[in-house]
PDB file of C-alpha atoms in Angstrom:
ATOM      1  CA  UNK A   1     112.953 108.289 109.618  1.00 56.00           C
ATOM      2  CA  UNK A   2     116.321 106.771 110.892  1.00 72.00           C
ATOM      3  CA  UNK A   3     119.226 106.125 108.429  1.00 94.00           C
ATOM      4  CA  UNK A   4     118.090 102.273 107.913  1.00 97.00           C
ATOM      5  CA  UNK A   5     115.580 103.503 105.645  1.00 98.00           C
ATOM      6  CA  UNK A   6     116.203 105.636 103.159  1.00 98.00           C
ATOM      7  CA  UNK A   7     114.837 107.150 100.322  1.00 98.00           C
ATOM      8  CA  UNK A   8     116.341 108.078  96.897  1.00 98.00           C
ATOM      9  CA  UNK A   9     114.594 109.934  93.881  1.00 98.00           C
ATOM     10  CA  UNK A  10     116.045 109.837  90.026  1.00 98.00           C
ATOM     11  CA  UNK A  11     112.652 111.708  87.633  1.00 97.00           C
ATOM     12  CA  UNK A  12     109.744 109.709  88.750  1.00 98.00           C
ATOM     13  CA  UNK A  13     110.771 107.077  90.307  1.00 99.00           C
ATOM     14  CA  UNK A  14     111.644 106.638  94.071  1.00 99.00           C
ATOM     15  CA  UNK A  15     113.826 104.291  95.471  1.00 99.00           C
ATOM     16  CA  UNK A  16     112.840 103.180  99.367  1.00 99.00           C
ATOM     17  CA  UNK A  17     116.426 101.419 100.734  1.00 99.00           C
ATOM     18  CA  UNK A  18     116.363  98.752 103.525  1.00 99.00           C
ATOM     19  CA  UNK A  19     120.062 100.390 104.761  1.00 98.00           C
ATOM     20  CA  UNK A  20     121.907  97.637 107.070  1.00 98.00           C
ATOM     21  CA  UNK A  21     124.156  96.076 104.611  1.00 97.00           C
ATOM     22  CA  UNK A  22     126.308  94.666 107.804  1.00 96.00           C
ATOM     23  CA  UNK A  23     123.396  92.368 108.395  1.00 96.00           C
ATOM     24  CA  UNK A  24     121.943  91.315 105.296  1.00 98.00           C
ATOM     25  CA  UNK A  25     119.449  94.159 105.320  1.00 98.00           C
ATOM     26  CA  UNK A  26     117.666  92.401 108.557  1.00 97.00           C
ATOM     27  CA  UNK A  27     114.658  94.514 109.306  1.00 97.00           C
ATOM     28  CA  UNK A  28     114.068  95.941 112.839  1.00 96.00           C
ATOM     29  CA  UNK A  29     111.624  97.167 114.527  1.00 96.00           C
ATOM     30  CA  UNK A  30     112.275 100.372 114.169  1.00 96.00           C
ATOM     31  CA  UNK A  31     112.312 100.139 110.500  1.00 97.00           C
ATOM     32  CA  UNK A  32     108.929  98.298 110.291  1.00 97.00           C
ATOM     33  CA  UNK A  33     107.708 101.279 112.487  1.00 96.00           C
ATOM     34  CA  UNK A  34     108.807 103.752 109.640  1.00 97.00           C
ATOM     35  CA  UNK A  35     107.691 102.212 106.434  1.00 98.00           C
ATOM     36  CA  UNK A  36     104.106 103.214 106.613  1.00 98.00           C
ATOM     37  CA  UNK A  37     105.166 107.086 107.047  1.00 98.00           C
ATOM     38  CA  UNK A  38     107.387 106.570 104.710  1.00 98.00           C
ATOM     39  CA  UNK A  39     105.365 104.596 101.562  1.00 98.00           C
ATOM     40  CA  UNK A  40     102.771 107.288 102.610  1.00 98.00           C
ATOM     41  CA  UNK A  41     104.574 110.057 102.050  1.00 98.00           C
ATOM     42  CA  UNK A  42     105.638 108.565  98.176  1.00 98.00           C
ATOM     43  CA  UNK A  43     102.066 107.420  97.417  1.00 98.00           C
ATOM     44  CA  UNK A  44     100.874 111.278  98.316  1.00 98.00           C
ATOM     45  CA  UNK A  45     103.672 112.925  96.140  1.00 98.00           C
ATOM     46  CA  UNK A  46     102.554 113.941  93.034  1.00 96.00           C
ATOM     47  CA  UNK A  47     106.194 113.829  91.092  1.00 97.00           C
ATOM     48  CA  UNK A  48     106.827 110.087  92.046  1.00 98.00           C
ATOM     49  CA  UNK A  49     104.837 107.703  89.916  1.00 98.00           C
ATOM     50  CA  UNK A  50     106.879 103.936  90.214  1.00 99.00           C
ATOM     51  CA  UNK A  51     108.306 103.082  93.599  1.00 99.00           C
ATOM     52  CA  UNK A  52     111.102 100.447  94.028  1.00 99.00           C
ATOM     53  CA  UNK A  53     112.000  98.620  96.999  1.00 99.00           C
ATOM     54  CA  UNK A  54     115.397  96.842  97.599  1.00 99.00           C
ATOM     55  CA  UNK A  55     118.231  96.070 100.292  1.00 99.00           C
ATOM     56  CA  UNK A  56     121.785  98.146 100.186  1.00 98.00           C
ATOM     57  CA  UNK A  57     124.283  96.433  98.551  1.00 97.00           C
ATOM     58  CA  UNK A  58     124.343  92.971  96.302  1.00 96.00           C
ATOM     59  CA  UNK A  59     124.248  90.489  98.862  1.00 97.00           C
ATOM     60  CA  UNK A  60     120.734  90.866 100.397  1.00 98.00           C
ATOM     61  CA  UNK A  61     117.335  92.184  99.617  1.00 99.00           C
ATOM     62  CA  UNK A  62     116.119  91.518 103.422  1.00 98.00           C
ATOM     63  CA  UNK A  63     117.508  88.382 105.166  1.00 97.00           C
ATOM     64  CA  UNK A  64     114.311  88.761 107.592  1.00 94.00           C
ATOM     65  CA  UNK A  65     113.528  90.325 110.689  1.00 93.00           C
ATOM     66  CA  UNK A  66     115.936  91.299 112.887  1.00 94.00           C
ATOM     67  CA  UNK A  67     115.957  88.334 115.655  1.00 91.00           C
ATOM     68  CA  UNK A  68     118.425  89.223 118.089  1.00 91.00           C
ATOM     69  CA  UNK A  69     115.754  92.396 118.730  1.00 92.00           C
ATOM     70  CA  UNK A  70     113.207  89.059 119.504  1.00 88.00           C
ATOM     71  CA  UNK A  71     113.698  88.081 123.569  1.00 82.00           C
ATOM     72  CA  UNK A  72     112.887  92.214 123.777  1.00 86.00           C
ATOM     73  CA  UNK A  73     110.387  92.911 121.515  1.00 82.00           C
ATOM     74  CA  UNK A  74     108.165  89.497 120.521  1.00 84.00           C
ATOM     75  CA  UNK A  75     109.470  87.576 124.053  1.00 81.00           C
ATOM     76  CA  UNK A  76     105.469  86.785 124.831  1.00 85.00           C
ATOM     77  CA  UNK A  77     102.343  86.932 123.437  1.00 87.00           C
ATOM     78  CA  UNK A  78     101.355  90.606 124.788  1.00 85.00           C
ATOM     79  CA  UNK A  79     104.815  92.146 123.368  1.00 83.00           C
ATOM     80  CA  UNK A  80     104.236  90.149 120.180  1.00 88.00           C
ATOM     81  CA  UNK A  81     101.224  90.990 119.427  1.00 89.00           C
ATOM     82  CA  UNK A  82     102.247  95.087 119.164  1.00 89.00           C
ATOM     83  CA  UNK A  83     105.267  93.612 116.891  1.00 91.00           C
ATOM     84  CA  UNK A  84     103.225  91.888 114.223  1.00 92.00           C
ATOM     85  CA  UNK A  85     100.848  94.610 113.806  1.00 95.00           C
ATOM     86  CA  UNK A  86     104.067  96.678 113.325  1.00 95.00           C
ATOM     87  CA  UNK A  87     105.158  94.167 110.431  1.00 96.00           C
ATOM     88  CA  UNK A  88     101.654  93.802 108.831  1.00 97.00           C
ATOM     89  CA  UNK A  89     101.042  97.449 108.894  1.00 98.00           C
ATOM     90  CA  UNK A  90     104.284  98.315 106.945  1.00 98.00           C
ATOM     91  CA  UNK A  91     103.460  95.542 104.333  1.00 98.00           C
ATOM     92  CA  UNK A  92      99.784  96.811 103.960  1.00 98.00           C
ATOM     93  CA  UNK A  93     101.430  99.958 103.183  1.00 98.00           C
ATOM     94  CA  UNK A  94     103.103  98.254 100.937  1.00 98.00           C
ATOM     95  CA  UNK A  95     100.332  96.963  99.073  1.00 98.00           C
ATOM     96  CA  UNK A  96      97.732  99.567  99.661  1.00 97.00           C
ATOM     97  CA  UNK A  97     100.279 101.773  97.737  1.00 98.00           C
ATOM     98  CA  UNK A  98      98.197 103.310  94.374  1.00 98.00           C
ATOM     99  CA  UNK A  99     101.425 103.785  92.626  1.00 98.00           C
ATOM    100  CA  UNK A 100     102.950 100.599  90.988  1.00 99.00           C
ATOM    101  CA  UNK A 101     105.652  99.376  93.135  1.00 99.00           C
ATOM    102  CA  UNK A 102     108.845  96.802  92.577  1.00 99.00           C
ATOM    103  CA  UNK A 103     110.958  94.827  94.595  1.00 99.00           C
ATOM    104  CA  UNK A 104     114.404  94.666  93.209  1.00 99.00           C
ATOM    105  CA  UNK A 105     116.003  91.641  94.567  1.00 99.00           C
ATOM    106  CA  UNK A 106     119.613  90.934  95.294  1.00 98.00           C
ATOM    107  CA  UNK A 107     120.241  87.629  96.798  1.00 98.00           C
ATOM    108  CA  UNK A 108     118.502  86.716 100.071  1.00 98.00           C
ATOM    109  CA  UNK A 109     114.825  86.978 100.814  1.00 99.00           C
ATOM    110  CA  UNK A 110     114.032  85.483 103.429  1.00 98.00           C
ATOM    111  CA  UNK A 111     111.637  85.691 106.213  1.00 96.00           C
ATOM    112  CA  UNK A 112     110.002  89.204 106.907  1.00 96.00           C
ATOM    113  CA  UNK A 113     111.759  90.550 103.923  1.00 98.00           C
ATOM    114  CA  UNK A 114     109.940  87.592 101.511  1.00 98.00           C
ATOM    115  CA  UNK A 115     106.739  89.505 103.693  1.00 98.00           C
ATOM    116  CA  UNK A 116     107.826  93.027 102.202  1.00 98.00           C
ATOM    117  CA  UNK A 117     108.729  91.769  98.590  1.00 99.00           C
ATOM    118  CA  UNK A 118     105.279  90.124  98.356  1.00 98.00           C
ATOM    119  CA  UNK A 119     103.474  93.216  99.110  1.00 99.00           C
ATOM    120  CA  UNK A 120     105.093  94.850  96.319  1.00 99.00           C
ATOM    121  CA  UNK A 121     103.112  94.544  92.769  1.00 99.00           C
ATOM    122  CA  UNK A 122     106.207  93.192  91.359  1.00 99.00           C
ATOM    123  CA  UNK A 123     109.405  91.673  91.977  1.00 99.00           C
ATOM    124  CA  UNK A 124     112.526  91.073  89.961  1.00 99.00           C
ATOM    125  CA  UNK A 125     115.687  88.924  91.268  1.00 99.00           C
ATOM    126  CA  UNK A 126     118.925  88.243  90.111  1.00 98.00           C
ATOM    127  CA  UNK A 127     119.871  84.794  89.849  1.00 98.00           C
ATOM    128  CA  UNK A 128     121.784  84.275  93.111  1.00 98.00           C
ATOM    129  CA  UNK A 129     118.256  84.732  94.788  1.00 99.00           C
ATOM    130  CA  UNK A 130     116.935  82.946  97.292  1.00 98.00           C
ATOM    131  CA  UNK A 131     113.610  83.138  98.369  1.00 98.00           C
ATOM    132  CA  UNK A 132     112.029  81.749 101.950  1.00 98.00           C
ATOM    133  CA  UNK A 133     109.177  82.448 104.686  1.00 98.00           C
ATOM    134  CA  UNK A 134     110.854  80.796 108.021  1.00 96.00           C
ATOM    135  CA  UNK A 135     108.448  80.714 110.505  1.00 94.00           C
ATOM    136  CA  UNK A 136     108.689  76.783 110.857  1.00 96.00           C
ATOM    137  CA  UNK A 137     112.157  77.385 111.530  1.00 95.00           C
ATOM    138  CA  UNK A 138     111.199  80.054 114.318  1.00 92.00           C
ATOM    139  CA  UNK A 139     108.296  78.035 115.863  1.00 92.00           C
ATOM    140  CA  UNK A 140     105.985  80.827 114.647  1.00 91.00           C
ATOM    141  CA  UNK A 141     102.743  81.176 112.659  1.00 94.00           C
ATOM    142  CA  UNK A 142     102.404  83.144 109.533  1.00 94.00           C
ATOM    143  CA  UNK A 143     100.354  86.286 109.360  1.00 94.00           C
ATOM    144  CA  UNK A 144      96.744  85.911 107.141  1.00 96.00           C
ATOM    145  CA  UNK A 145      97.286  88.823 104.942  1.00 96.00           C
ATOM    146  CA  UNK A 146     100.877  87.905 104.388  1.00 97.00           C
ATOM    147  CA  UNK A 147      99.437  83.914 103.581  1.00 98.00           C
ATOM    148  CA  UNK A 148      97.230  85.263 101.087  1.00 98.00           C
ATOM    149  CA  UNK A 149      99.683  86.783  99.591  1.00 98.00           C
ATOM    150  CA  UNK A 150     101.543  83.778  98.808  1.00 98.00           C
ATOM    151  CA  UNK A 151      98.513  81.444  98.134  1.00 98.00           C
ATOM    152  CA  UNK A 152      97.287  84.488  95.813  1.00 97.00           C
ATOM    153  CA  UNK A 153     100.933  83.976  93.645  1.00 97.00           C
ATOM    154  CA  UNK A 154     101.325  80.032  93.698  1.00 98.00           C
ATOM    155  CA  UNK A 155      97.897  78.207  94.996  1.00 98.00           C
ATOM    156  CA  UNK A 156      97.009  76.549  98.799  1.00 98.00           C
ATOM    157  CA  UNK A 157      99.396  73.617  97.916  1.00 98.00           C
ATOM    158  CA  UNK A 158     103.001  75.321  97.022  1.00 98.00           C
ATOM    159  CA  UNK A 159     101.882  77.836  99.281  1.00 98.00           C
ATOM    160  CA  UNK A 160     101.654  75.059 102.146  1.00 98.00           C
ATOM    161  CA  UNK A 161     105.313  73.357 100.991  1.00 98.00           C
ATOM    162  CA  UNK A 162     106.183  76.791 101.093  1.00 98.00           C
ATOM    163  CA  UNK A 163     104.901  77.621 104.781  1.00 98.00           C
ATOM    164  CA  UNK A 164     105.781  74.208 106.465  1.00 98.00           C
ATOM    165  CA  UNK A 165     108.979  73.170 105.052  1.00 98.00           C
ATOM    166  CA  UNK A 166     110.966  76.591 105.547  1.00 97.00           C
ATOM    167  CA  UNK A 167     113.731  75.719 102.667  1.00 98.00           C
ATOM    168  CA  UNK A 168     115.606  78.616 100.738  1.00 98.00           C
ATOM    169  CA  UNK A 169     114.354  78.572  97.062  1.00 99.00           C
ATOM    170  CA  UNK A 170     116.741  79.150  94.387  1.00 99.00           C
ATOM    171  CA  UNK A 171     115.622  82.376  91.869  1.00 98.00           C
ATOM    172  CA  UNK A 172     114.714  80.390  88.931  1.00 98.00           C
ATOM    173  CA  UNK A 173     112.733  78.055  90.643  1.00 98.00           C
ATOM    174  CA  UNK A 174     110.937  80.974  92.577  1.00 98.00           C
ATOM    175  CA  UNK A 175     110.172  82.274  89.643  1.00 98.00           C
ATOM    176  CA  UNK A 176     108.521  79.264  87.963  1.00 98.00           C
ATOM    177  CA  UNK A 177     106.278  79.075  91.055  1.00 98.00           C
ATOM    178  CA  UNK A 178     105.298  82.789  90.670  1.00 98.00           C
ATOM    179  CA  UNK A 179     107.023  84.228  93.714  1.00 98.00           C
ATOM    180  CA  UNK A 180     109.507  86.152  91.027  1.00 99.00           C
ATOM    181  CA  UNK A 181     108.462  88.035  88.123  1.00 99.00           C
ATOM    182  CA  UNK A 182     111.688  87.689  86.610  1.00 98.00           C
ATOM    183  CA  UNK A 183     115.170  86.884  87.147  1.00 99.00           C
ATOM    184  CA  UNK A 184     118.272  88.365  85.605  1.00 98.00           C
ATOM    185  CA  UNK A 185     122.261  88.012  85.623  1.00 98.00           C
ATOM    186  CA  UNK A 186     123.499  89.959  88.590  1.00 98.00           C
ATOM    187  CA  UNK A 187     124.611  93.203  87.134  1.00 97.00           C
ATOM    188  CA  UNK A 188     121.753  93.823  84.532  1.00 98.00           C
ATOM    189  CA  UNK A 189     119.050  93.776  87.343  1.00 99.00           C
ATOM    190  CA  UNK A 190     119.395  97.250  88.395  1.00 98.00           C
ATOM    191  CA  UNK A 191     119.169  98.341  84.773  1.00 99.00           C
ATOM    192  CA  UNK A 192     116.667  96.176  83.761  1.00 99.00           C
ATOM    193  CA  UNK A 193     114.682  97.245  87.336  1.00 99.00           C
ATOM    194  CA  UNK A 194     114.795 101.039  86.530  1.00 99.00           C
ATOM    195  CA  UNK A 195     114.172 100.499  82.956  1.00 98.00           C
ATOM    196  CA  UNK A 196     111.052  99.266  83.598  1.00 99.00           C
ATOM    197  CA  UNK A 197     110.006 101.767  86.417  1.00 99.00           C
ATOM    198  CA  UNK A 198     111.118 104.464  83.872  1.00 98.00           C
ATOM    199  CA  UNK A 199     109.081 102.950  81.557  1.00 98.00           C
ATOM    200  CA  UNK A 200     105.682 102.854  83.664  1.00 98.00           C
ATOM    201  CA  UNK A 201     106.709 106.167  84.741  1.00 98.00           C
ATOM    202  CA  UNK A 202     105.590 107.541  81.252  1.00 97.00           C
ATOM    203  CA  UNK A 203     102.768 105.525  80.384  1.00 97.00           C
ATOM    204  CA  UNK A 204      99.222 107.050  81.380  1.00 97.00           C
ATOM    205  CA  UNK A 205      99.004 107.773  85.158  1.00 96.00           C
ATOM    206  CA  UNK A 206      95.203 107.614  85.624  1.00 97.00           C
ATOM    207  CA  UNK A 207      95.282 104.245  83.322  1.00 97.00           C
ATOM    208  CA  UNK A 208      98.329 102.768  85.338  1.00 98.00           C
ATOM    209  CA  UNK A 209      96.371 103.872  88.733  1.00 97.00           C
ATOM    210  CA  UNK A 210      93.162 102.363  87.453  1.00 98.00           C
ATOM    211  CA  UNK A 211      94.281  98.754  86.315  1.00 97.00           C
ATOM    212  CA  UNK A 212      96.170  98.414  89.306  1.00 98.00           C
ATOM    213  CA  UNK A 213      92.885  99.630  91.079  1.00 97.00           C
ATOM    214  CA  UNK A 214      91.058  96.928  89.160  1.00 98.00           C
ATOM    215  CA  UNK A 215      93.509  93.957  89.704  1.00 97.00           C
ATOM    216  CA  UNK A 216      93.379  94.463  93.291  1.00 96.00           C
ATOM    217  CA  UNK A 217      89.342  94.111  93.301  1.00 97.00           C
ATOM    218  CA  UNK A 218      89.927  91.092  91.089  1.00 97.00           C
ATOM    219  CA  UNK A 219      92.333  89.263  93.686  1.00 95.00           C
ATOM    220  CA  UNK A 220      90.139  90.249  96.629  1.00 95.00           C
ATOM    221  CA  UNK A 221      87.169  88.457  94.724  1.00 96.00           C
ATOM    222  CA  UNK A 222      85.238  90.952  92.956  1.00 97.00           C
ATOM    223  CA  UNK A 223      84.387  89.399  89.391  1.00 95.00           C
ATOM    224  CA  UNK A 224      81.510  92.086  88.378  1.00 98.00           C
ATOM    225  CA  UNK A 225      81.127  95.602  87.963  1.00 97.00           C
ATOM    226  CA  UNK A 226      79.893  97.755  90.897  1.00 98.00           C
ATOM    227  CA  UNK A 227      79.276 101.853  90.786  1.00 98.00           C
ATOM    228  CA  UNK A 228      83.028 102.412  91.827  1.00 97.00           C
ATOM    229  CA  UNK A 229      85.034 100.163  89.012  1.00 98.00           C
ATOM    230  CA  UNK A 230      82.365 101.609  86.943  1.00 98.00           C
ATOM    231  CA  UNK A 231      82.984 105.115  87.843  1.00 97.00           C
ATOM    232  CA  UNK A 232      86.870 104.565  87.380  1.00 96.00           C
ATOM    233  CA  UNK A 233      86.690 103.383  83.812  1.00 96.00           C
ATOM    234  CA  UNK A 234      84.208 106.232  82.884  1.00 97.00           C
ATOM    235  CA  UNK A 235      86.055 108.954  84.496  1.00 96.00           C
ATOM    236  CA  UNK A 236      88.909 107.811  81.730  1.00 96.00           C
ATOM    237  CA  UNK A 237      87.380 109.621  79.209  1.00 96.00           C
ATOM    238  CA  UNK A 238      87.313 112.415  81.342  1.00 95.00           C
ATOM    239  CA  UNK A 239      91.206 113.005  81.607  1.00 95.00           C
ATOM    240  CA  UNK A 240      93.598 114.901  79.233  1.00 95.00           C
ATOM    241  CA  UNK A 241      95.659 111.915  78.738  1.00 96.00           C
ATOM    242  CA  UNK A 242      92.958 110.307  76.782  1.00 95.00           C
ATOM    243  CA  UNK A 243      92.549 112.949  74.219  1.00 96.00           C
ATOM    244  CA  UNK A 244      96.391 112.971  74.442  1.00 96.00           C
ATOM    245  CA  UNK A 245      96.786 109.172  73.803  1.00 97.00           C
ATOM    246  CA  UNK A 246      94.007 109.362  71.017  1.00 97.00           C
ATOM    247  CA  UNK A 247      95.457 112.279  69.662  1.00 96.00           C
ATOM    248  CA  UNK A 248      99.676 110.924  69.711  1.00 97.00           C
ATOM    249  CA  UNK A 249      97.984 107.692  67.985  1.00 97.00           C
ATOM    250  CA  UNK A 250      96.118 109.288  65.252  1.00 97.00           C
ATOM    251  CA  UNK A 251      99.425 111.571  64.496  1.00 97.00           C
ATOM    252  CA  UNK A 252     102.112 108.401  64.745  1.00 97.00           C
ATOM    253  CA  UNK A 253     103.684 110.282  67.890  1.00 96.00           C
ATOM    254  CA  UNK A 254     104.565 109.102  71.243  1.00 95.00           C
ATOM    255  CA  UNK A 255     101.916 110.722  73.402  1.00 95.00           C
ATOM    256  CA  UNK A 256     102.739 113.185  76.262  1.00 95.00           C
ATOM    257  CA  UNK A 257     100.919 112.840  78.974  1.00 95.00           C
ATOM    258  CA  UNK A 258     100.449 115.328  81.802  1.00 91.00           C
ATOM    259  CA  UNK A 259      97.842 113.615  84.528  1.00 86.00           C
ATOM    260  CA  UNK A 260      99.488 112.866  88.017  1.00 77.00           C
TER     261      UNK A 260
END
């Protein structure tokens, strides 16, 4: 892992840093290359249980992918082709994480980092935001996984405005079409970010796991119950956190749970 990605831990929660302040937090190839190793690593560890994603600094959760690296690496079809499976395998990793995950986002978000904050289960944004996917701008064409994502937040016709007219979104409108969770005054975000990942971070682990198991199913079109979702809700029972969680209610205690 090179020094553009790095990787902070405060209790349970990990903190994966897109580390090239001096330009906006573009992403480059090499970067891209890392983040499945990387997300991989967090998902497997046992002591991290929220993971957040942001940019260094204030100015710039990812102002895209790093073009001047373009006439090298994505100059023709052949070299472009290894490039984009680069970018959509770090933002599967992204969303293939089991561990809730956050994008905390400081002003731009544009372009391939839009890509990464839309993998993420969540993202928050302070209100000098801007959010927009470029590739009209670039005379490129989206990725499907990364379209779905977008039509799976705001529907095929904002998703389409979105896709074909390019424009920068400001944070409050990106969040009344869906593609922000929240948005807060600059210097409460971080707070307000970790809060919440501390939060999740004590809640039950198998339960948090599971309904994020079960939304995913939902979104990729599964509306009944088959042996697996089945199996997930009954193995519930099964854990010590339930007995805990019964247990905490029944005795007007906050319950500790242990499952990871």
């Amino acid at each position: 892992m090179s020094d553009q990605i790095l990787v902070e831990q405060v209790g349970a929660v990990a903190t994966v840093v897109l580390n090239r302040p001096q330009s906006h937090n573009a992403i480059t190839i090499d970067m891209y290359r890392s983040l499945p190793e990387v997300l991989g690593g967090l998902d497997a560890d046992r002591a991290v249980k929220v993971v957040v994603l942001r940019g260094a600094g204030q100015k710039a959760f990812a102002s895209g992918a790093d073009i001047s690296e373009f006439e090298r690496e994505r100059g023709d079809a052949e070299s472009a082709r290894g490039y984009n499976e680069h970018v959509a395998a770090a933002e599967h990793a992204l969303a293939a994480m089991t561990k809730p995950t956050v994008a905390m986002v400081h002003g731009y978000c544009i372009g391939g980092g839009a890509g990464l904050a839309l993998a993420c289960d969540l993202r928050f944004a302070d209100e000098r935001a801007r959010f927009a996917i470029t590739p009209s701008k670039l005379g490129l064409v989206y990725g499907l996984a990364s379209t779905k994502r977008v039509v799976d937040l705001v529907g095929p016709s904002r998703a389409t405005w979105i896709l074909v007219s390019g424009q920068q979104i400001p944070a409050e409108r990106a969040c009344a079409l869906g593609l922000f969770d929240e948005v807060l005054p600059t210097d409460e975000l971080a707070a307000h970010t970790y809060g919440f990942a501390d939060l999740v971070s004590t809640r039950a682990q198998f339960s948090v796991r599971g309904g994020k198991e079960m939304v995913r199913r939902v979104v990729a079109g599964q509306l009944t119950d088959d042996e697996e979702t089945r199996r997930i809700r009954n193995s519930s029972f099964d854990t010590p956190d339930y007995a805990e969680g019964v247990r905490a209610f029944l005795e007007k205690r906050p319950p500790r749970f242990t499952w990871s």
